[in-house]
Coordinates of C-alpha atoms in Angstrom, one line a residue:
X1 CA 48.4 -39.6 -25.8
X2 CA 50.5 -38.2 -23.0
X3 CA 48.0 -35.8 -21.5
X4 CA 45.3 -38.8 -21.9
X5 CA 48.0 -40.5 -19.6
X6 CA 48.4 -37.3 -17.4
X7 CA 44.7 -37.1 -17.0
X8 CA 44.4 -41.2 -15.8
X9 CA 46.9 -40.9 -13.6
X10 CA 45.6 -37.7 -11.5
X11 CA 42.2 -39.4 -11.3
X12 CA 43.5 -42.3 -10.0
X13 CA 45.4 -40.1 -7.5
X14 CA 42.4 -38.3 -6.6
X15 CA 40.1 -40.9 -6.6
X16 CA 42.3 -42.6 -3.8
X17 CA 42.4 -39.3 -1.8
X18 CA 39.7 -38.9 1.2
X19 CA 37.4 -35.8 0.7
X20 CA 37.8 -33.2 3.1
X21 CA 34.3 -32.3 4.6
X22 CA 32.9 -28.9 3.5
X23 CA 32.4 -26.3 5.6
X24 CA 28.7 -25.3 7.0
X25 CA 27.5 -22.7 5.0
X26 CA 27.5 -19.2 6.4
X27 CA 24.1 -17.4 7.3
X28 CA 22.8 -15.6 4.1
X29 CA 22.2 -12.1 4.4
X30 CA 18.4 -10.7 4.1
X31 CA 17.9 -9.6 0.8
X32 CA 15.7 -6.5 -0.3
X33 CA 12.0 -7.8 0.1
X34 CA 9.3 -6.7 -2.5
X35 CA 5.5 -6.4 -1.0
X36 CA 2.6 -7.1 -3.0
X37 CA -0.6 -5.6 -1.7
X38 CA -4.0 -6.6 -2.7
X39 CA -7.4 -6.1 -1.5
X40 CA -10.7 -5.3 -1.4
X41 CA -13.3 -2.4 -1.0
X42 CA -13.1 0.8 -0.5
X43 CA -13.5 2.8 2.5
X44 CA -13.6 2.1 6.2
X45 CA -16.1 -0.5 5.8
X46 CA -18.6 0.2 8.3
X47 CA -22.3 0.2 7.8
X48 CA -23.6 0.9 4.6
X49 CA -21.5 -0.1 1.2
X50 CA -22.9 2.5 -1.2
X51 CA -21.9 -0.1 -4.1
X52 CA -24.0 -2.9 -2.2
X53 CA -26.8 -0.6 -2.1
X54 CA -26.6 -0.2 -5.7
X55 CA -26.6 -4.0 -6.3
X56 CA -29.7 -4.5 -3.9
X57 CA -31.9 -2.0 -5.5
X58 CA -30.8 -3.7 -8.8
X59 CA -31.8 -7.1 -7.2
X60 CA -35.4 -5.5 -6.6
X61 CA -34.9 -4.2 -3.1
X62 CA -36.4 -1.3 -1.5
X63 CA -34.9 1.5 0.2
X64 CA -36.0 0.7 3.6
X65 CA -35.0 -3.0 3.1
X66 CA -31.5 -2.2 2.1
X67 CA -31.0 0.2 5.1
X68 CA -32.1 -2.7 7.3
X69 CA -29.6 -5.1 6.0
X70 CA -26.9 -2.9 6.5
X71 CA -28.0 -1.7 9.8
X72 CA -29.2 -4.4 12.1
X73 CA -31.9 -3.9 13.8
X74 CA -33.0 -0.5 13.1
X75 CA -36.2 0.9 11.9
X76 CA -37.3 3.9 9.3
X77 CA -39.0 6.6 11.2
X78 CA -39.1 10.6 12.1
X79 CA -36.3 12.0 14.3
X80 CA -37.1 12.7 18.1
X81 CA -36.4 16.6 17.8
X82 CA -36.7 17.5 14.1
X83 CA -33.6 19.7 12.7
X84 CA -34.9 22.4 10.5
X85 CA -31.3 24.4 9.6
X86 CA -27.6 23.4 9.9
X87 CA -24.4 25.2 9.9
X88 CA -21.9 23.8 7.3
X89 CA -18.3 24.9 7.1
X90 CA -17.5 26.2 3.5
X91 CA -14.0 27.8 4.0
X92 CA -12.0 28.4 7.3
X93 CA -8.1 30.0 7.3
X94 CA -8.5 31.9 4.4
X95 CA -6.9 35.2 3.7
X96 CA -9.7 36.1 1.2
X97 CA -13.1 34.9 0.1
X98 CA -15.1 36.3 -2.9
X99 CA -18.9 36.4 -2.7
X100 CA -21.8 37.1 -4.9
X101 CA -25.1 36.8 -6.7
X102 CA -27.5 36.9 -9.7
X103 CA -29.7 39.5 -7.6
X104 CA -29.0 41.9 -5.2
X105 CA -28.3 40.8 -1.6
X106 CA -27.4 42.4 2.0
X107 CA -24.9 42.1 4.7
X108 CA -25.5 42.5 8.4
X109 CA -22.5 43.0 10.5
X110 CA -22.7 42.4 14.6
X111 CA -23.7 46.2 15.1
X112 CA -26.6 45.9 12.9
X113 CA -25.5 48.3 10.0
X114 CA -27.0 47.0 6.4
X115 CA -25.1 46.7 3.5
X116 CA -27.0 46.6 0.5
X117 CA -25.1 44.8 -2.6
X118 CA -26.2 44.9 -6.4
X119 CA -25.0 41.2 -6.6
X120 CA -21.7 42.0 -8.5
X121 CA -18.7 39.9 -6.7
X122 CA -17.1 41.3 -3.8
X123 CA -14.0 40.3 -2.3
X124 CA -13.7 40.1 1.7
X125 CA -10.5 40.2 3.7
X126 CA -10.1 39.9 7.4
X127 CA -10.5 43.6 7.4
X128 CA -14.2 43.3 6.2
X129 CA -13.9 46.4 4.0
X130 CA -17.9 46.1 2.6
X131 CA -18.6 48.3 0.0
X132 CA -21.2 50.9 0.5
X133 CA -23.2 53.9 -0.8
X134 CA -20.9 56.2 0.8
X135 CA -17.7 54.1 0.0
X136 CA -16.1 51.5 1.7
X137 CA -16.5 50.7 5.4
X138 CA -15.0 48.3 7.7
X139 CA -18.2 46.0 9.2
X140 CA -17.7 44.7 12.7
X141 CA -17.7 40.6 12.3
X142 CA -19.7 38.6 12.5
X143 CA -20.9 39.2 8.8
X144 CA -24.7 37.7 7.8
X145 CA -24.8 37.4 4.2
X146 CA -28.5 37.0 3.3
X147 CA -29.6 36.0 -0.2
X148 CA -32.3 38.0 -2.4
X149 CA -33.9 36.5 -5.1
X150 CA -31.2 34.6 -6.3
X151 CA -28.8 32.2 -4.5
X152 CA -25.3 33.3 -3.0
X153 CA -21.9 32.0 -4.4
X154 CA -18.7 31.2 -2.6
X155 CA -15.7 31.6 -4.8
X156 CA -18.0 30.7 -7.8
X157 CA -20.2 27.9 -6.0
X158 CA -23.5 28.8 -5.4
X159 CA -25.2 27.4 -2.2
X160 CA -28.6 27.9 -0.7
X161 CA -29.1 29.8 2.7
X162 CA -27.1 32.4 3.9
X163 CA -23.7 32.9 4.8
X164 CA -22.2 33.9 8.4
X165 CA -18.6 35.2 7.6
X166 CA -16.6 35.6 10.9
X167 CA -12.6 36.3 11.2
X168 CA -9.7 34.1 13.1
X169 CA -6.9 36.4 13.6
X170 CA -5.8 37.4 9.8
X171 CA -8.0 34.7 8.3
X172 CA -11.5 34.1 7.8
X173 CA -14.3 31.5 8.1
X174 CA -17.3 31.2 6.4
X175 CA -19.9 28.9 7.6
X176 CA -23.4 28.2 5.7
X177 CA -26.6 28.2 7.4
X178 CA -28.6 25.9 5.1
X179 CA -32.4 23.8 5.7
X180 CA -31.5 20.7 6.3
X181 CA -33.3 19.3 3.3
X182 CA -31.7 21.6 1.1
X183 CA -28.0 20.7 2.6
X184 CA -28.9 17.0 1.7
X185 CA -29.7 17.9 -1.8
X186 CA -26.1 18.9 -2.0
X187 CA -25.1 15.9 -0.4
X188 CA -26.6 12.9 -2.2
X189 CA -25.3 13.9 -5.5
X190 CA -21.7 14.3 -4.2
X191 CA -21.9 10.8 -2.4
X192 CA -23.4 8.5 -5.0
X193 CA -23.8 9.1 -8.8
X194 CA -27.4 10.4 -10.0
X195 CA -27.7 7.4 -12.7
X196 CA -28.1 5.0 -9.9
X197 CA -31.6 3.0 -9.0
X198 CA -34.1 5.0 -7.1
X199 CA -34.2 3.1 -4.0
X200 CA -30.5 2.9 -3.9
X201 CA -30.5 7.1 -4.1
X202 CA -33.4 7.3 -1.7
X203 CA -31.3 4.7 1.0
X204 CA -28.3 7.2 0.3
X205 CA -30.1 10.0 1.2
X206 CA -32.1 8.5 4.5
X207 CA -28.5 7.6 5.7
X208 CA -27.2 10.5 4.8
X209 CA -29.9 12.6 6.7
X210 CA -29.3 10.5 9.7
X211 CA -25.4 10.6 9.8
X212 CA -25.6 14.3 9.7
X213 CA -28.0 14.5 12.5
X214 CA -26.1 11.9 14.8
X215 CA -22.8 13.6 14.2
X216 CA -23.3 16.5 15.1
X217 CA -19.6 18.8 15.9
X218 CA -19.2 19.5 19.5
X219 CA -17.8 22.6 20.5
X220 CA -17.6 24.9 17.0
X221 CA -19.4 27.9 15.4
X222 CA -20.8 24.8 12.8
X223 CA -22.4 21.5 12.8
X224 CA -21.0 19.8 9.9
X225 CA -17.6 20.0 7.8
X226 CA -18.6 20.2 3.6
X227 CA -15.9 17.2 3.4
X228 CA -15.2 13.7 4.3
X229 CA -14.9 14.7 7.6
X230 CA -18.6 14.9 7.9
X231 CA -20.0 14.4 4.4
X232 CA -19.5 15.7 0.8
X233 CA -21.6 18.7 0.1
X234 CA -21.4 20.2 -3.0
X235 CA -23.9 23.0 -2.7
X236 CA -26.4 23.5 -5.4
X237 CA -23.5 22.9 -8.2
X238 CA -23.9 19.4 -7.1
X239 CA -27.4 18.7 -7.4
X240 CA -28.9 16.6 -9.6
X241 CA -32.9 16.4 -10.5
X242 CA -33.0 12.5 -9.6
X243 CA -31.1 12.6 -6.3
X244 CA -33.1 16.0 -5.1
X245 CA -36.2 13.7 -5.8
X246 CA -34.8 11.1 -3.8
X247 CA -34.0 13.3 -0.9
X248 CA -38.0 14.9 -1.1
X249 CA -39.7 11.2 -1.4
X250 CA -37.8 10.5 1.9
X251 CA -38.2 13.8 3.5
X252 CA -37.7 13.7 7.5
X253 CA -36.9 10.4 7.4
X254 CA -34.0 8.7 9.2
X255 CA -32.7 5.6 10.9
X256 CA -34.0 5.1 14.2
X257 CA -32.3 2.3 17.2
X258 CA -33.6 2.4 20.3
X259 CA -35.7 5.4 19.5
X260 CA -32.6 7.4 18.8
X261 CA -31.2 8.6 15.5
X262 CA -28.8 6.0 14.2
X263 CA -25.0 7.0 13.3
X264 CA -25.0 5.5 9.9
X265 CA -21.6 5.5 8.8
X266 CA -21.1 4.4 4.7
X267 CA -18.5 3.7 2.4
X268 CA -18.2 3.4 -1.4
X269 CA -17.1 -0.6 -1.5
X270 CA -16.9 -3.7 0.8
X271 CA -15.3 -6.4 -1.1
X272 CA -18.0 -8.9 -0.3
X273 CA -18.2 -8.1 3.8
X274 CA -18.5 -5.2 5.8
X275 CA -16.7 -4.6 8.9
X276 CA -17.8 -4.1 12.5
X277 CA -17.5 -1.0 14.6
X278 CA -15.3 -2.5 17.1
X279 CA -12.8 -4.2 14.4
X280 CA -12.5 -1.0 12.8
X281 CA -13.1 2.4 15.1
X282 CA -12.3 0.0 18.1
X283 CA -15.9 0.6 19.8
X284 CA -18.9 -1.7 19.5
X285 CA -21.9 -0.7 18.2
X286 CA -25.1 -3.4 18.1
X287 CA -26.5 -1.9 14.6
X288 CA -22.9 -1.7 12.8
X289 CA -22.1 -5.2 12.6
X290 CA -20.1 -7.4 10.0
X291 CA -22.4 -8.3 7.2
X292 CA -22.3 -10.7 3.8
X293 CA -22.4 -8.4 1.4
X294 CA -22.3 -9.9 -1.9
X295 CA -24.1 -7.2 -3.8
X296 CA -21.2 -4.7 -4.9
X297 CA -19.1 -7.1 -7.3
X298 CA -20.3 -4.3 -9.6
X299 CA -17.8 -2.0 -8.3
X300 CA -14.1 -1.6 -9.6
X301 CA -12.9 -1.4 -6.3
X302 CA -14.5 -5.1 -5.3
X303 CA -10.9 -6.4 -5.9
X304 CA -8.0 -4.2 -6.1
X305 CA -4.3 -4.9 -6.5
X306 CA -1.9 -5.8 -7.2
X307 CA 0.3 -2.9 -5.5
X308 CA 3.7 -3.8 -5.6
X309 CA 6.3 -1.9 -3.7
X310 CA 10.0 -2.3 -2.5
X311 CA 11.1 -2.4 0.8
X312 CA 12.9 1.0 0.6
X313 CA 10.1 2.9 -0.8
X314 CA 7.8 1.1 2.2
X315 CA 10.4 2.1 4.5
X316 CA 9.9 5.9 3.7
X317 CA 6.3 5.9 3.2
X318 CA 6.1 4.2 6.9
X319 CA 8.3 6.3 8.3
X320 CA 10.2 3.8 9.8
X321 CA 14.1 4.3 10.4
X322 CA 15.4 0.5 9.8
X323 CA 15.4 -1.2 6.6
X324 CA 12.4 -3.3 6.3
X325 CA 12.7 -7.1 6.1
X326 CA 9.4 -8.4 6.5
X327 CA 5.4 -7.1 7.4
X328 CA 2.5 -9.9 8.4
X329 CA -1.2 -8.9 9.0
X330 CA -2.6 -9.1 12.0
X331 CA -6.6 -9.5 10.7
X332 CA -9.5 -8.8 12.6
X333 CA -12.4 -11.5 12.6
X334 CA -14.5 -9.7 9.5
X335 CA -11.5 -10.1 7.4
X336 CA -9.8 -6.8 7.5
X337 CA -6.2 -5.9 9.2
X338 CA -6.2 -4.3 12.7
X339 CA -2.4 -3.8 12.1
X340 CA 0.9 -5.2 10.6
X341 CA 3.9 -6.1 12.2
X342 CA 7.2 -4.9 10.6
X343 CA 10.1 -6.8 11.0
X344 CA 13.5 -4.7 10.4
X345 CA 16.5 -5.0 11.0
X346 CA 16.5 -3.9 14.6
X347 CA 13.2 -5.9 15.6
X348 CA 9.6 -5.7 15.0
X349 CA 7.3 -2.7 15.1
X350 CA 3.7 -2.9 14.8
X351 CA 1.7 0.0 12.9
X352 CA -1.7 0.0 12.9
X353 CA -3.8 -0.8 9.6
X354 CA -5.1 2.7 9.8
X355 CA -2.1 4.3 9.0
X356 CA -0.7 1.7 6.6
X357 CA -4.0 2.6 4.6
X358 CA -3.2 6.3 4.7
X359 CA 0.7 5.9 4.3
X360 CA 0.5 3.9 1.3
X361 CA -2.5 5.3 -0.4
X362 CA -4.5 2.0 0.1
X363 CA -8.3 1.8 -0.6
X364 CA -8.9 0.0 2.3
X365 CA -7.7 -2.3 5.4
X366 CA -8.7 -5.3 3.6
X367 CA -5.5 -5.8 2.9
X368 CA -3.3 -9.2 2.0
X369 CA 0.4 -8.4 2.3
X370 CA 2.4 -10.6 0.0
X371 CA 6.3 -11.0 0.5
X372 CA 8.8 -12.3 -1.6
X373 CA 12.2 -12.3 -0.2
X374 CA 15.4 -14.0 -1.2
X375 CA 18.5 -13.8 0.9
X376 CA 21.7 -13.3 -0.6
X377 CA 24.3 -16.3 0.3
X378 CA 27.9 -15.8 1.3
X379 CA 30.7 -16.8 -0.7
X380 CA 30.4 -19.0 -3.6
X381 CA 29.6 -22.0 -4.3
X382 CA 31.9 -24.9 -6.1
X383 CA 31.2 -26.9 -9.3
X384 CA 29.1 -29.5 -8.7
X385 CA 27.9 -29.0 -5.3
X386 CA 24.6 -27.6 -4.2
X387 CA 24.2 -24.2 -1.8
X388 CA 20.9 -23.5 -0.1
X389 CA 18.8 -20.5 -0.8
X390 CA 16.3 -19.3 2.1
X391 CA 14.1 -16.5 1.8
X392 CA 10.1 -15.9 2.2
X393 CA 7.3 -16.3 -0.2
X394 CA 4.3 -15.5 1.8
X395 CA 0.7 -14.6 0.9
X396 CA 1.1 -15.4 -3.0
X397 CA -0.3 -17.9 -5.2
X398 CA 2.2 -20.7 -7.1
X399 CA 5.5 -18.9 -6.3
X400 CA 8.5 -20.1 -8.6
X401 CA 12.0 -20.1 -8.5
X402 CA 13.6 -18.5 -11.8
X403 CA 16.9 -18.2 -12.9
X404 CA 19.2 -16.1 -15.7
X405 CA 22.7 -15.6 -16.3
X406 CA 22.9 -12.1 -18.0
X407 CA 19.7 -10.8 -15.6
X408 CA 18.2 -10.2 -19.1
X409 CA 15.9 -13.1 -20.0
X410 CA 14.4 -15.7 -16.9
X411 CA 13.8 -19.2 -16.9
X412 CA 11.7 -21.3 -14.4
X413 CA 13.3 -23.5 -12.1
X414 CA 10.9 -25.4 -10.3
X415 CA 7.9 -24.4 -7.6
X416 CA 9.2 -23.1 -4.6
X417 CA 8.3 -25.5 -1.7
X418 CA 7.1 -23.2 1.8
X419 CA 6.5 -23.5 5.5
X420 CA 3.2 -22.0 6.8
X421 CA 5.2 -19.1 7.8
X422 CA 6.0 -18.4 4.1
X423 CA 9.9 -19.0 4.7
X424 CA 11.4 -21.0 2.2
X425 CA 14.6 -22.9 1.9
X426 CA 15.9 -24.6 -1.2
X427 CA 18.7 -26.1 -2.8
X428 CA 20.5 -25.3 -6.1
X429 CA 23.3 -26.5 -8.0
X430 CA 24.5 -23.8 -10.7
X431 CA 27.1 -25.2 -13.4
X432 CA 28.0 -21.4 -13.5
X433 CA 27.5 -17.9 -11.9
X434 CA 23.7 -16.8 -12.4
X435 CA 21.5 -14.7 -10.9
X436 CA 17.7 -16.3 -8.9
X437 CA 14.6 -14.6 -7.8
X438 CA 11.6 -15.3 -6.6
X439 CA 8.3 -14.9 -9.4
X440 CA 4.8 -15.2 -7.9
X441 CA 1.4 -13.2 -9.1
X442 CA 3.1 -10.6 -11.8
X443 CA 5.9 -9.6 -9.0
X444 CA 9.2 -10.8 -8.5
X445 CA 11.7 -10.8 -5.7
X446 CA 15.0 -8.7 -5.7
X447 CA 17.6 -11.2 -7.4
X448 CA 20.5 -12.8 -5.8
X449 CA 24.0 -13.6 -7.5
X450 CA 25.0 -17.1 -6.9
X451 CA 28.8 -17.1 -7.7
X452 CA 30.2 -20.6 -8.9
X453 CA 33.9 -21.2 -8.4
X454 CA 35.7 -24.5 -10.3
X455 CA 36.2 -27.3 -8.7
X456 CA 40.4 -27.6 -8.4
X457 CA 42.2 -30.3 -7.2
X458 CA 45.8 -30.6 -6.9
X459 CA 47.8 -34.3 -6.8
X460 CA 50.8 -34.9 -5.1
X461 CA 53.8 -35.1 -7.6
X462 CA 53.7 -37.9 -10.0
X463 CA 57.0 -37.2 -10.8
X464 CA 60.1 -34.9 -9.9
X465 CA 59.1 -31.1 -10.3
X466 CA 55.9 -31.7 -11.4
X467 CA 52.3 -31.2 -10.1
X468 CA 49.1 -32.3 -11.6
X469 CA 45.5 -31.4 -11.5
X470 CA 42.4 -31.1 -12.8
X471 CA 39.3 -27.9 -13.0
X472 CA 36.0 -28.8 -13.0
X473 CA 34.3 -27.9 -15.2
X474 CA 36.5 -28.4 -18.1
X475 CA 38.2 -24.7 -19.0
X476 CA 40.5 -25.0 -21.6
X477 CA 42.6 -22.1 -21.6
X478 CA 41.9 -21.2 -18.2
X479 CA 45.4 -20.1 -16.2
X480 CA 46.1 -21.9 -13.1
X481 CA 48.5 -20.3 -10.3
X482 CA 50.3 -22.8 -8.0
X483 CA 51.3 -21.2 -4.8
X484 CA 53.1 -22.7 -1.8
X485 CA 52.3 -21.5 1.7
X486 CA 54.8 -19.0 3.3
X487 CA 54.3 -18.6 6.7
X488 CA 50.8 -17.0 7.0
X489 CA 50.6 -16.3 3.3
X490 CA 50.4 -18.1 -0.2
X491 CA 53.4 -17.5 -2.6
X492 CA 52.9 -18.0 -6.6
X493 CA 55.5 -20.3 -7.3
X494 CA 54.1 -21.9 -11.0
X495 CA 51.9 -21.1 -13.6
X496 CA 49.9 -23.6 -15.8
X497 CA 47.2 -23.9 -18.8
X498 CA 44.3 -26.1 -18.4
X499 CA 44.0 -28.4 -21.7
X500 CA 40.5 -29.4 -23.5
X501 CA 40.5 -32.4 -20.8
X502 CA 40.3 -30.2 -17.9
X503 CA 43.7 -31.2 -16.8
X504 CA 46.9 -29.0 -16.0
X505 CA 50.7 -30.0 -15.6
X506 CA 52.8 -27.7 -13.8
X507 CA 56.7 -27.5 -13.7
X508 CA 58.2 -26.1 -10.4
X509 CA 60.8 -26.7 -8.1
X510 CA 59.1 -28.6 -5.2
X511 CA 60.4 -28.4 -2.0
X512 CA 58.8 -29.8 1.4
X513 CA 55.8 -27.6 2.5
X514 CA 51.8 -27.2 1.5
X515 CA 50.5 -26.3 -2.1
X516 CA 47.5 -25.1 -3.6
X517 CA 46.2 -24.6 -7.2
X518 CA 44.3 -21.3 -7.9
X519 CA 42.1 -20.3 -10.7
X520 CA 41.7 -16.6 -11.1
X521 CA 38.1 -15.1 -11.5
X522 CA 36.2 -14.7 -14.7
X523 CA 33.0 -13.3 -16.3
X524 CA 31.4 -17.0 -15.5
X525 CA 33.2 -18.1 -12.7
X526 CA 34.2 -16.9 -9.3
X527 CA 37.9 -17.6 -8.0
X528 CA 38.2 -21.0 -7.5
X529 CA 40.9 -22.6 -4.9
X530 CA 41.7 -26.0 -4.4
X531 CA 42.3 -27.9 -1.3
X532 CA 46.0 -28.0 0.0
X533 CA 48.4 -30.7 -0.4
X534 CA 51.4 -31.4 1.5
X535 CA 54.8 -32.5 -0.4

């Protein structure tokens, strides 16, 4: 009965007290952003989509129709100046290479000296010591290695044509002189699966032939690289009967524009639309414009992702010095990114989309950058009050706010409303200390901890030597410390315990001054400090 009367008295006193205005919430600390990257396609996106060609062939289009679609305004014809042979760089910067053949072959050095080899593997180094009938002899570079009745191999891989070996200081360079059509037999099978429809293989053969002729390397002792710097060239080891048949069926045919061989860029997968050369490479080409490409849906890379990456990982991969807070994409008219604006604690910097792609190992620059970030509020929220959470939820579908007390299991609070910029601001009223995060599209922001302090109220003395008060929520058994201001400090002058009703009663020697009540922090609650009263 006594405790009930005390509670009623305290509540009456508190009801008549004027509520003090809450201070403005301090700015939150930017949280650890999580980035969700999803994209379309694989490759630079300019020219012919190989999977698109595959789909068009399956839909009944011929190879010339396929090429006409991807290279606008072009035609099929013969190169104005036919090329019979190309020089392909197979190796450079090598300390040693091994040459062999299934039949005898010969080597001729720069002085005209001839070496006849049985076909057994020989290893050559920069000194160019070649086996001879009279013993090993030093040859004068460059060396021309010509096959006999069987092709030559370099480090175990067979190639048509002949080799030219030159020295570069203490290293070797090997160039394959090979007929253009033989070169293409080792390219087409390296660029697309040999099981694809015949018309797709023919389109690839003509595109590869045109690209080889239009992109001859200038100022080098070779015309083409054997990798993606030109085209992937696998030699005899890569040849397949169906791709070889496609090369032979289109012998000598190239893509022409204005009477010249077109630079027929191609790539794996468009994701539904190709890109213009201007958007990707920065220069305009009349026949390399963005084109609809609904035929590449069979590609496993038509759509890809999501790739989830934390801010620290992104910062390291991009080589950015300061902590990354946000990333927004700058798109081109064809949908791919031109660049991204990376916002850090030091400001904003622009990163080209090509750098983003290579740094993060992405398949293309047709990328959507989703951002989830929840900022850490400063201080704690008093029980019964709300606290504003801010952050970013951009580029992802249906974000929701989730909460958890322990961090082990999460429950949904509700949908997150956001501005057109992706910024979010929402108020929560937790009843005890809890974690919050934003969930969307299989990813989650880093969690923030919102500390809840109990609402502590202290009343003016109801009787001599006694201060009464309440704690909300009710925390039976919780300790309460009553403090009196002493100059700039607060000094403990009494202790009390919260009863089942949430009230407490402290006995102390009251002197004139300011008093407050404090409830120490517990596992579920932050420290609660009531407003001061004057006695």
